[in-house]
mmCIF file with all atom_site columns, C-alpha atoms in Angstrom:
data_model
loop_
_atom_site.group_PDB
_atom_site.id
_atom_site.type_symbol
_atom_site.label_atom_id
_atom_site.label_alt_id
_atom_site.label_comp_id
_atom_site.label_asym_id
_atom_site.label_entity_id
_atom_site.label_seq_id
_atom_site.pdbx_PDB_ins_code
_atom_site.Cartn_x
_atom_site.Cartn_y
_atom_site.Cartn_z
_atom_site.occupancy
_atom_site.B_iso_or_equiv
_atom_site.pdbx_formal_charge
_atom_site.auth_seq_id
_atom_site.auth_comp_id
_atom_site.auth_asym_id
_atom_site.auth_atom_id
_atom_site.pdbx_PDB_model_num
ATOM 1   C CA . MET A 1 1   ? 30.451  97.711  82.893 1.00 57.00 ? 512 MET A CA 1
ATOM 2   C CA . ARG A 1 2   ? 28.948  98.724  79.605 1.00 60.00 ? 513 ARG A CA 1
ATOM 3   C CA . ASN A 1 3   ? 28.043  95.112  78.619 1.00 58.00 ? 514 ASN A CA 1
ATOM 4   C CA . THR A 1 4   ? 26.476  94.837  81.852 1.00 53.00 ? 515 THR A CA 1
ATOM 5   C CA . ILE A 1 5   ? 24.280  97.666  81.298 1.00 56.00 ? 516 ILE A CA 1
ATOM 6   C CA . LEU A 1 6   ? 23.414  96.430  77.877 1.00 49.00 ? 517 LEU A CA 1
ATOM 7   C CA . LEU A 1 7   ? 22.547  93.172  79.122 1.00 47.00 ? 518 LEU A CA 1
ATOM 8   C CA . PHE A 1 8   ? 20.206  94.598  81.902 1.00 52.00 ? 519 PHE A CA 1
ATOM 9   C CA . LEU A 1 9   ? 18.357  96.787  79.427 1.00 50.00 ? 520 LEU A CA 1
ATOM 10  C CA . VAL A 1 10  ? 17.912  93.669  77.196 1.00 50.00 ? 521 VAL A CA 1
ATOM 11  C CA . VAL A 1 11  ? 16.563  91.467  80.232 1.00 47.00 ? 522 VAL A CA 1
ATOM 12  C CA . ILE A 1 12  ? 14.071  94.268  81.398 1.00 52.00 ? 523 ILE A CA 1
ATOM 13  C CA . HIS A 1 13  ? 12.869  94.703  77.722 1.00 50.00 ? 524 HIS A CA 1
ATOM 14  C CA . SER A 1 14  ? 12.297  91.041  77.299 1.00 47.00 ? 525 SER A CA 1
ATOM 15  C CA . LEU A 1 15  ? 10.457  90.844  80.650 1.00 46.00 ? 526 LEU A CA 1
ATOM 16  C CA . MET A 1 16  ? 8.167   93.651  79.372 1.00 49.00 ? 527 MET A CA 1
ATOM 17  C CA . ALA A 1 17  ? 7.412   91.888  76.224 1.00 48.00 ? 528 ALA A CA 1
ATOM 18  C CA . VAL A 1 18  ? 6.493   88.695  77.962 1.00 51.00 ? 529 VAL A CA 1
ATOM 19  C CA . ALA A 1 19  ? 4.144   90.141  80.263 1.00 73.00 ? 530 ALA A CA 1
ATOM 20  C CA . GLN A 1 20  ? 2.010   91.902  77.481 1.00 91.00 ? 531 GLN A CA 1
ATOM 21  C CA . GLU A 1 21  ? -0.602  89.509  75.956 1.00 95.00 ? 532 GLU A CA 1
ATOM 22  C CA . ASN A 1 22  ? -1.749  90.339  72.379 1.00 97.00 ? 533 ASN A CA 1
ATOM 23  C CA . TYR A 1 23  ? -5.061  89.237  71.205 1.00 97.00 ? 534 TYR A CA 1
ATOM 24  C CA . THR A 1 24  ? -6.765  89.599  67.627 1.00 98.00 ? 535 THR A CA 1
ATOM 25  C CA . LEU A 1 25  ? -10.346 90.044  66.933 1.00 97.00 ? 536 LEU A CA 1
ATOM 26  C CA . THR A 1 26  ? -12.271 87.059  65.968 1.00 97.00 ? 537 THR A CA 1
ATOM 27  C CA . ASP A 1 27  ? -15.441 86.663  63.852 1.00 93.00 ? 538 ASP A CA 1
ATOM 28  C CA . LYS A 1 28  ? -17.326 85.011  66.853 1.00 93.00 ? 539 LYS A CA 1
ATOM 29  C CA . GLY A 1 29  ? -19.046 88.398  67.737 1.00 94.00 ? 540 GLY A CA 1
ATOM 30  C CA . GLY A 1 30  ? -20.707 91.043  65.593 1.00 97.00 ? 541 GLY A CA 1
ATOM 31  C CA . ILE A 1 31  ? -21.383 94.616  65.208 1.00 98.00 ? 542 ILE A CA 1
ATOM 32  C CA . THR A 1 32  ? -24.849 96.099  64.078 1.00 98.00 ? 543 THR A CA 1
ATOM 33  C CA . VAL A 1 33  ? -26.126 99.815  63.957 1.00 97.00 ? 544 VAL A CA 1
ATOM 34  C CA . ASP A 1 34  ? -29.813 100.548 64.779 1.00 96.00 ? 545 ASP A CA 1
ATOM 35  C CA . GLY A 1 35  ? -31.570 103.786 63.536 1.00 93.00 ? 546 GLY A CA 1
ATOM 36  C CA . SER A 1 36  ? -34.814 105.059 62.577 1.00 91.00 ? 547 SER A CA 1
ATOM 37  C CA . SER A 1 37  ? -36.507 107.200 59.986 1.00 83.00 ? 548 SER A CA 1
ATOM 38  C CA . THR A 1 38  ? -39.779 109.042 59.330 1.00 79.00 ? 549 THR A CA 1
ATOM 39  C CA . LEU A 1 39  ? -40.912 105.831 57.874 1.00 78.00 ? 550 LEU A CA 1
ATOM 40  C CA . HIS A 1 40  ? -39.491 102.633 59.998 1.00 86.00 ? 551 HIS A CA 1
ATOM 41  C CA . ASP A 1 41  ? -36.726 101.508 62.219 1.00 92.00 ? 552 ASP A CA 1
ATOM 42  C CA . TRP A 1 42  ? -33.711 99.863  60.443 1.00 92.00 ? 553 TRP A CA 1
ATOM 43  C CA . THR A 1 43  ? -30.726 97.806  61.275 1.00 95.00 ? 554 THR A CA 1
ATOM 44  C CA . VAL A 1 44  ? -27.391 97.513  59.194 1.00 96.00 ? 555 VAL A CA 1
ATOM 45  C CA . THR A 1 45  ? -24.733 94.871  59.750 1.00 97.00 ? 556 THR A CA 1
ATOM 46  C CA . ALA A 1 46  ? -20.961 95.300  59.441 1.00 98.00 ? 557 ALA A CA 1
ATOM 47  C CA . ASN A 1 47  ? -19.740 92.166  57.822 1.00 97.00 ? 558 ASN A CA 1
ATOM 48  C CA . ALA A 1 48  ? -16.006 93.060  57.535 1.00 97.00 ? 559 ALA A CA 1
ATOM 49  C CA . TYR A 1 49  ? -14.018 94.288  60.497 1.00 98.00 ? 560 TYR A CA 1
ATOM 50  C CA . SER A 1 50  ? -10.739 93.670  62.259 1.00 98.00 ? 561 SER A CA 1
ATOM 51  C CA . GLY A 1 51  ? -9.142  94.675  65.597 1.00 98.00 ? 562 GLY A CA 1
ATOM 52  C CA . ALA A 1 52  ? -6.400  93.846  68.283 1.00 98.00 ? 563 ALA A CA 1
ATOM 53  C CA . LEU A 1 53  ? -5.844  94.572  71.880 1.00 96.00 ? 564 LEU A CA 1
ATOM 54  C CA . ALA A 1 54  ? -2.781  94.350  74.055 1.00 97.00 ? 565 ALA A CA 1
ATOM 55  C CA . LEU A 1 55  ? -3.152  93.615  77.774 1.00 96.00 ? 566 LEU A CA 1
ATOM 56  C CA . ASN A 1 56  ? -0.251  94.234  80.248 1.00 94.00 ? 567 ASN A CA 1
ATOM 57  C CA . ASP A 1 57  ? -0.686  93.840  83.928 1.00 87.00 ? 568 ASP A CA 1
ATOM 58  C CA . LYS A 1 58  ? -4.537  94.868  84.190 1.00 89.00 ? 569 LYS A CA 1
ATOM 59  C CA . VAL A 1 59  ? -3.983  97.752  81.439 1.00 94.00 ? 570 VAL A CA 1
ATOM 60  C CA . PHE A 1 60  ? -5.010  97.483  78.056 1.00 94.00 ? 571 PHE A CA 1
ATOM 61  C CA . ASN A 1 61  ? -2.076  99.081  76.615 1.00 96.00 ? 572 ASN A CA 1
ATOM 62  C CA . SER A 1 62  ? -3.889  99.323  73.126 1.00 97.00 ? 573 SER A CA 1
ATOM 63  C CA . ILE A 1 63  ? -7.281  98.775  71.531 1.00 97.00 ? 574 ILE A CA 1
ATOM 64  C CA . SER A 1 64  ? -8.103  98.978  68.028 1.00 98.00 ? 575 SER A CA 1
ATOM 65  C CA . LEU A 1 65  ? -11.133 98.195  65.815 1.00 98.00 ? 576 LEU A CA 1
ATOM 66  C CA . GLU A 1 66  ? -11.449 99.064  62.125 1.00 98.00 ? 577 GLU A CA 1
ATOM 67  C CA . VAL A 1 67  ? -14.731 98.321  60.334 1.00 98.00 ? 578 VAL A CA 1
ATOM 68  C CA . ASP A 1 68  ? -14.874 98.385  56.431 1.00 98.00 ? 579 ASP A CA 1
ATOM 69  C CA . VAL A 1 69  ? -17.666 100.871 55.601 1.00 98.00 ? 580 VAL A CA 1
ATOM 70  C CA . ILE A 1 70  ? -18.466 99.014  52.116 1.00 98.00 ? 581 ILE A CA 1
ATOM 71  C CA . SER A 1 71  ? -19.163 96.034  54.341 1.00 98.00 ? 582 SER A CA 1
ATOM 72  C CA . ILE A 1 72  ? -22.005 97.702  56.266 1.00 97.00 ? 583 ILE A CA 1
ATOM 73  C CA . LEU A 1 73  ? -25.339 96.119  54.582 1.00 97.00 ? 584 LEU A CA 1
ATOM 74  C CA . SER A 1 74  ? -28.981 96.323  55.324 1.00 93.00 ? 585 SER A CA 1
ATOM 75  C CA . THR A 1 75  ? -31.649 93.741  54.533 1.00 88.00 ? 586 THR A CA 1
ATOM 76  C CA . ARG A 1 76  ? -33.649 96.465  52.944 1.00 84.00 ? 587 ARG A CA 1
ATOM 77  C CA . GLY A 1 77  ? -31.384 96.311  49.683 1.00 85.00 ? 588 GLY A CA 1
ATOM 78  C CA . ALA A 1 78  ? -28.813 98.035  47.592 1.00 91.00 ? 589 ALA A CA 1
ATOM 79  C CA . THR A 1 79  ? -30.505 101.468 47.777 1.00 87.00 ? 590 THR A CA 1
ATOM 80  C CA . MET A 1 80  ? -30.317 101.722 51.337 1.00 88.00 ? 591 MET A CA 1
ATOM 81  C CA . ASP A 1 81  ? -26.705 100.379 51.276 1.00 93.00 ? 592 ASP A CA 1
ATOM 82  C CA . LYS A 1 82  ? -25.669 102.872 48.718 1.00 94.00 ? 593 LYS A CA 1
ATOM 83  C CA . LYS A 1 83  ? -27.316 105.742 50.835 1.00 91.00 ? 594 LYS A CA 1
ATOM 84  C CA . THR A 1 84  ? -25.394 104.406 54.042 1.00 94.00 ? 595 THR A CA 1
ATOM 85  C CA . HIS A 1 85  ? -22.021 104.077 52.314 1.00 96.00 ? 596 HIS A CA 1
ATOM 86  C CA . ASN A 1 86  ? -22.305 107.597 50.743 1.00 95.00 ? 597 ASN A CA 1
ATOM 87  C CA . ALA A 1 87  ? -23.319 109.280 53.901 1.00 95.00 ? 598 ALA A CA 1
ATOM 88  C CA . LEU A 1 88  ? -20.307 107.662 55.584 1.00 96.00 ? 599 LEU A CA 1
ATOM 89  C CA . LYS A 1 89  ? -18.219 108.981 52.525 1.00 96.00 ? 600 LYS A CA 1
ATOM 90  C CA . PHE A 1 90  ? -16.620 105.594 52.018 1.00 96.00 ? 601 PHE A CA 1
ATOM 91  C CA . GLU A 1 91  ? -14.760 106.553 48.810 1.00 97.00 ? 602 GLU A CA 1
ATOM 92  C CA . ALA A 1 92  ? -12.568 109.103 50.941 1.00 98.00 ? 603 ALA A CA 1
ATOM 93  C CA . PHE A 1 93  ? -12.943 107.351 54.224 1.00 98.00 ? 604 PHE A CA 1
ATOM 94  C CA . PRO A 1 94  ? -13.157 103.646 53.723 1.00 98.00 ? 605 PRO A CA 1
ATOM 95  C CA . LYS A 1 95  ? -12.785 102.584 57.165 1.00 98.00 ? 606 LYS A CA 1
ATOM 96  C CA . ILE A 1 96  ? -14.527 103.582 60.570 1.00 98.00 ? 607 ILE A CA 1
ATOM 97  C CA . LYS A 1 97  ? -11.814 103.302 63.285 1.00 98.00 ? 608 LYS A CA 1
ATOM 98  C CA . PHE A 1 98  ? -11.826 103.234 67.160 1.00 98.00 ? 609 PHE A CA 1
ATOM 99  C CA . GLU A 1 99  ? -8.474  103.554 69.107 1.00 98.00 ? 610 GLU A CA 1
ATOM 100 C CA . ALA A 1 100 ? -7.761  103.643 72.742 1.00 97.00 ? 611 ALA A CA 1
ATOM 101 C CA . LYS A 1 101 ? -4.730  103.322 74.799 1.00 96.00 ? 612 LYS A CA 1
ATOM 102 C CA . ASP A 1 102 ? -3.794  102.852 78.528 1.00 96.00 ? 613 ASP A CA 1
ATOM 103 C CA . VAL A 1 103 ? -7.363  101.703 79.616 1.00 95.00 ? 614 VAL A CA 1
ATOM 104 C CA . ALA A 1 104 ? -7.599  100.107 83.018 1.00 92.00 ? 615 ALA A CA 1
ATOM 105 C CA . PHE A 1 105 ? -8.880  96.466  82.630 1.00 91.00 ? 616 PHE A CA 1
ATOM 106 C CA . SER A 1 106 ? -11.670 95.267  84.914 1.00 89.00 ? 617 SER A CA 1
ATOM 107 C CA . GLU A 1 107 ? -14.331 92.606  84.308 1.00 91.00 ? 618 GLU A CA 1
ATOM 108 C CA . GLY A 1 108 ? -18.079 93.379  84.479 1.00 92.00 ? 619 GLY A CA 1
ATOM 109 C CA . ASP A 1 109 ? -20.609 95.676  83.489 1.00 94.00 ? 620 ASP A CA 1
ATOM 110 C CA . GLY A 1 110 ? -20.064 99.383  83.282 1.00 91.00 ? 621 GLY A CA 1
ATOM 111 C CA . GLN A 1 111 ? -16.355 99.516  82.258 1.00 94.00 ? 622 GLN A CA 1
ATOM 112 C CA . ALA A 1 112 ? -15.612 102.681 80.557 1.00 96.00 ? 623 ALA A CA 1
ATOM 113 C CA . ILE A 1 113 ? -13.386 102.726 77.570 1.00 97.00 ? 624 ILE A CA 1
ATOM 114 C CA . PRO A 1 114 ? -12.181 106.191 76.534 1.00 98.00 ? 625 PRO A CA 1
ATOM 115 C CA . GLY A 1 115 ? -10.921 106.558 72.932 1.00 98.00 ? 626 GLY A CA 1
ATOM 116 C CA . THR A 1 116 ? -10.932 108.429 69.742 1.00 98.00 ? 627 THR A CA 1
ATOM 117 C CA . LEU A 1 117 ? -13.550 107.249 67.121 1.00 98.00 ? 628 LEU A CA 1
ATOM 118 C CA . HIS A 1 118 ? -13.101 108.204 63.517 1.00 98.00 ? 629 HIS A CA 1
ATOM 119 C CA . ILE A 1 119 ? -16.149 108.293 60.980 1.00 98.00 ? 630 ILE A CA 1
ATOM 120 C CA . ALA A 1 120 ? -16.336 109.879 57.705 1.00 97.00 ? 631 ALA A CA 1
ATOM 121 C CA . GLY A 1 121 ? -13.060 111.757 58.331 1.00 97.00 ? 632 GLY A CA 1
ATOM 122 C CA . VAL A 1 122 ? -13.779 113.145 61.871 1.00 98.00 ? 633 VAL A CA 1
ATOM 123 C CA . GLY A 1 123 ? -12.366 112.149 64.961 1.00 98.00 ? 634 GLY A CA 1
ATOM 124 C CA . LYS A 1 124 ? -13.982 112.556 68.240 1.00 97.00 ? 635 LYS A CA 1
ATOM 125 C CA . GLU A 1 125 ? -13.036 111.691 71.724 1.00 98.00 ? 636 GLU A CA 1
ATOM 126 C CA . VAL A 1 126 ? -15.885 109.617 73.263 1.00 98.00 ? 637 VAL A CA 1
ATOM 127 C CA . VAL A 1 127 ? -16.323 107.065 76.451 1.00 97.00 ? 638 VAL A CA 1
ATOM 128 C CA . ILE A 1 128 ? -17.918 103.823 75.774 1.00 97.00 ? 639 ILE A CA 1
ATOM 129 C CA . GLN A 1 129 ? -19.623 101.935 78.458 1.00 97.00 ? 640 GLN A CA 1
ATOM 130 C CA . THR A 1 130 ? -18.658 98.307  78.073 1.00 97.00 ? 641 THR A CA 1
ATOM 131 C CA . ARG A 1 131 ? -19.088 94.876  79.641 1.00 97.00 ? 642 ARG A CA 1
ATOM 132 C CA . ILE A 1 132 ? -15.817 92.923  79.660 1.00 97.00 ? 643 ILE A CA 1
ATOM 133 C CA . GLN A 1 133 ? -15.502 89.342  80.227 1.00 96.00 ? 644 GLN A CA 1
ATOM 134 C CA . THR A 1 134 ? -12.609 86.996  80.312 1.00 94.00 ? 645 THR A CA 1
ATOM 135 C CA . LEU A 1 135 ? -12.846 83.831  78.239 1.00 94.00 ? 646 LEU A CA 1
ATOM 136 C CA . GLU A 1 136 ? -10.735 80.754  78.027 1.00 93.00 ? 647 GLU A CA 1
ATOM 137 C CA . GLY A 1 137 ? -8.055  81.993  75.779 1.00 91.00 ? 648 GLY A CA 1
ATOM 138 C CA . GLY A 1 138 ? -9.763  85.361  75.157 1.00 95.00 ? 649 GLY A CA 1
ATOM 139 C CA . ILE A 1 139 ? -11.484 88.364  76.062 1.00 97.00 ? 650 ILE A CA 1
ATOM 140 C CA . GLN A 1 140 ? -15.204 89.694  75.166 1.00 98.00 ? 651 GLN A CA 1
ATOM 141 C CA . ILE A 1 141 ? -16.118 93.483  75.092 1.00 98.00 ? 652 ILE A CA 1
ATOM 142 C CA . SER A 1 142 ? -19.568 94.053  74.447 1.00 98.00 ? 653 SER A CA 1
ATOM 143 C CA . GLY A 1 143 ? -21.919 96.957  74.740 1.00 97.00 ? 654 GLY A CA 1
ATOM 144 C CA . SER A 1 144 ? -23.616 99.749  72.696 1.00 97.00 ? 655 SER A CA 1
ATOM 145 C CA . TYR A 1 145 ? -22.854 103.366 72.022 1.00 97.00 ? 656 TYR A CA 1
ATOM 146 C CA . THR A 1 146 ? -25.159 105.989 70.412 1.00 98.00 ? 657 THR A CA 1
ATOM 147 C CA . ILE A 1 147 ? -23.955 108.415 67.851 1.00 97.00 ? 658 ILE A CA 1
ATOM 148 C CA . THR A 1 148 ? -25.124 111.699 66.715 1.00 96.00 ? 659 THR A CA 1
ATOM 149 C CA . LEU A 1 149 ? -24.523 111.599 62.925 1.00 95.00 ? 660 LEU A CA 1
ATOM 150 C CA . GLN A 1 150 ? -24.056 115.339 62.596 1.00 94.00 ? 661 GLN A CA 1
ATOM 151 C CA . ASP A 1 151 ? -21.289 115.370 65.304 1.00 96.00 ? 662 ASP A CA 1
ATOM 152 C CA . PHE A 1 152 ? -19.346 113.648 62.619 1.00 96.00 ? 663 PHE A CA 1
ATOM 153 C CA . ASN A 1 153 ? -20.526 115.904 59.779 1.00 95.00 ? 664 ASN A CA 1
ATOM 154 C CA . ILE A 1 154 ? -22.751 113.317 58.392 1.00 94.00 ? 665 ILE A CA 1
ATOM 155 C CA . GLU A 1 155 ? -26.049 114.535 56.865 1.00 89.00 ? 666 GLU A CA 1
ATOM 156 C CA . PRO A 1 156 ? -28.661 112.042 57.671 1.00 85.00 ? 667 PRO A CA 1
ATOM 157 C CA . PRO A 1 157 ? -29.590 110.176 54.309 1.00 79.00 ? 668 PRO A CA 1
ATOM 158 C CA . THR A 1 158 ? -33.100 110.891 52.821 1.00 73.00 ? 669 THR A CA 1
ATOM 159 C CA . ALA A 1 159 ? -35.229 109.172 50.241 1.00 73.00 ? 670 ALA A CA 1
ATOM 160 C CA . MET A 1 160 ? -38.451 109.597 48.248 1.00 73.00 ? 671 MET A CA 1
ATOM 161 C CA . PHE A 1 161 ? -37.259 113.459 47.575 1.00 70.00 ? 672 PHE A CA 1
ATOM 162 C CA . GLY A 1 162 ? -36.729 114.068 51.207 1.00 63.00 ? 673 GLY A CA 1
ATOM 163 C CA . SER A 1 163 ? -40.018 112.778 52.531 1.00 62.00 ? 674 SER A CA 1
ATOM 164 C CA . ILE A 1 164 ? -38.141 109.910 54.368 1.00 74.00 ? 675 ILE A CA 1
ATOM 165 C CA . VAL A 1 165 ? -35.385 111.076 56.641 1.00 80.00 ? 676 VAL A CA 1
ATOM 166 C CA . VAL A 1 166 ? -33.004 109.065 58.636 1.00 83.00 ? 677 VAL A CA 1
ATOM 167 C CA . GLY A 1 167 ? -32.910 110.063 62.352 1.00 83.00 ? 678 GLY A CA 1
ATOM 168 C CA . ASP A 1 168 ? -29.789 111.925 63.441 1.00 88.00 ? 679 ASP A CA 1
ATOM 169 C CA . ASP A 1 169 ? -28.938 109.395 66.248 1.00 95.00 ? 680 ASP A CA 1
ATOM 170 C CA . VAL A 1 170 ? -27.995 105.859 65.666 1.00 96.00 ? 681 VAL A CA 1
ATOM 171 C CA . THR A 1 171 ? -27.134 103.210 68.027 1.00 97.00 ? 682 THR A CA 1
ATOM 172 C CA . VAL A 1 172 ? -23.967 100.900 67.546 1.00 98.00 ? 683 VAL A CA 1
ATOM 173 C CA . ASN A 1 173 ? -24.183 97.505  69.181 1.00 98.00 ? 684 ASN A CA 1
ATOM 174 C CA . PHE A 1 174 ? -20.990 95.424  69.543 1.00 98.00 ? 685 PHE A CA 1
ATOM 175 C CA . ASP A 1 175 ? -19.961 92.031  70.677 1.00 98.00 ? 686 ASP A CA 1
ATOM 176 C CA . LEU A 1 176 ? -16.327 91.740  70.204 1.00 98.00 ? 687 LEU A CA 1
ATOM 177 C CA . VAL A 1 177 ? -14.500 88.546  70.961 1.00 98.00 ? 688 VAL A CA 1
ATOM 178 C CA . PHE A 1 178 ? -10.540 88.878  70.957 1.00 98.00 ? 689 PHE A CA 1
ATOM 179 C CA . ALA A 1 179 ? -8.566  85.682  71.120 1.00 97.00 ? 690 ALA A CA 1
ATOM 180 C CA . LYS A 1 180 ? -4.795  85.270  71.974 1.00 93.00 ? 691 LYS A CA 1
#
């Protein structure tokens, strides 16, 4: 009897593992951040990021994304990059992270993904509106999300002795392609 119960549990566990599909973030998409300042609008690009998702019977069991802060670069040069990295407290918190669990999977526009966003040592519960598409052998999640810097205890960077100030709101644009 004991062996029968053990065998039953092993079979159930195996079936659950088979039903789950695991995906890894590819480099086919991209992540940019748009912002403004008292002088001009600007864009920075995240050049190093990783992530994964697990899909089980129309539910994302988990979604994770990590962005290396030091990889966030602008076309305006090293001074702006340094100010960005320092504002994001990259030495103490080298990664920006997003984590979600048990999210309903549905294709199309306006798919809400609630999760926790960690920036500069502060974690906040957020709900990100996305567009989800299934691809051959993969899943694409795209959209944008506006972040208020001070919500994450980030002082908007300044330049020229405070005469140029970055706006408090920035918009993260993402196009993430996950593959099996």
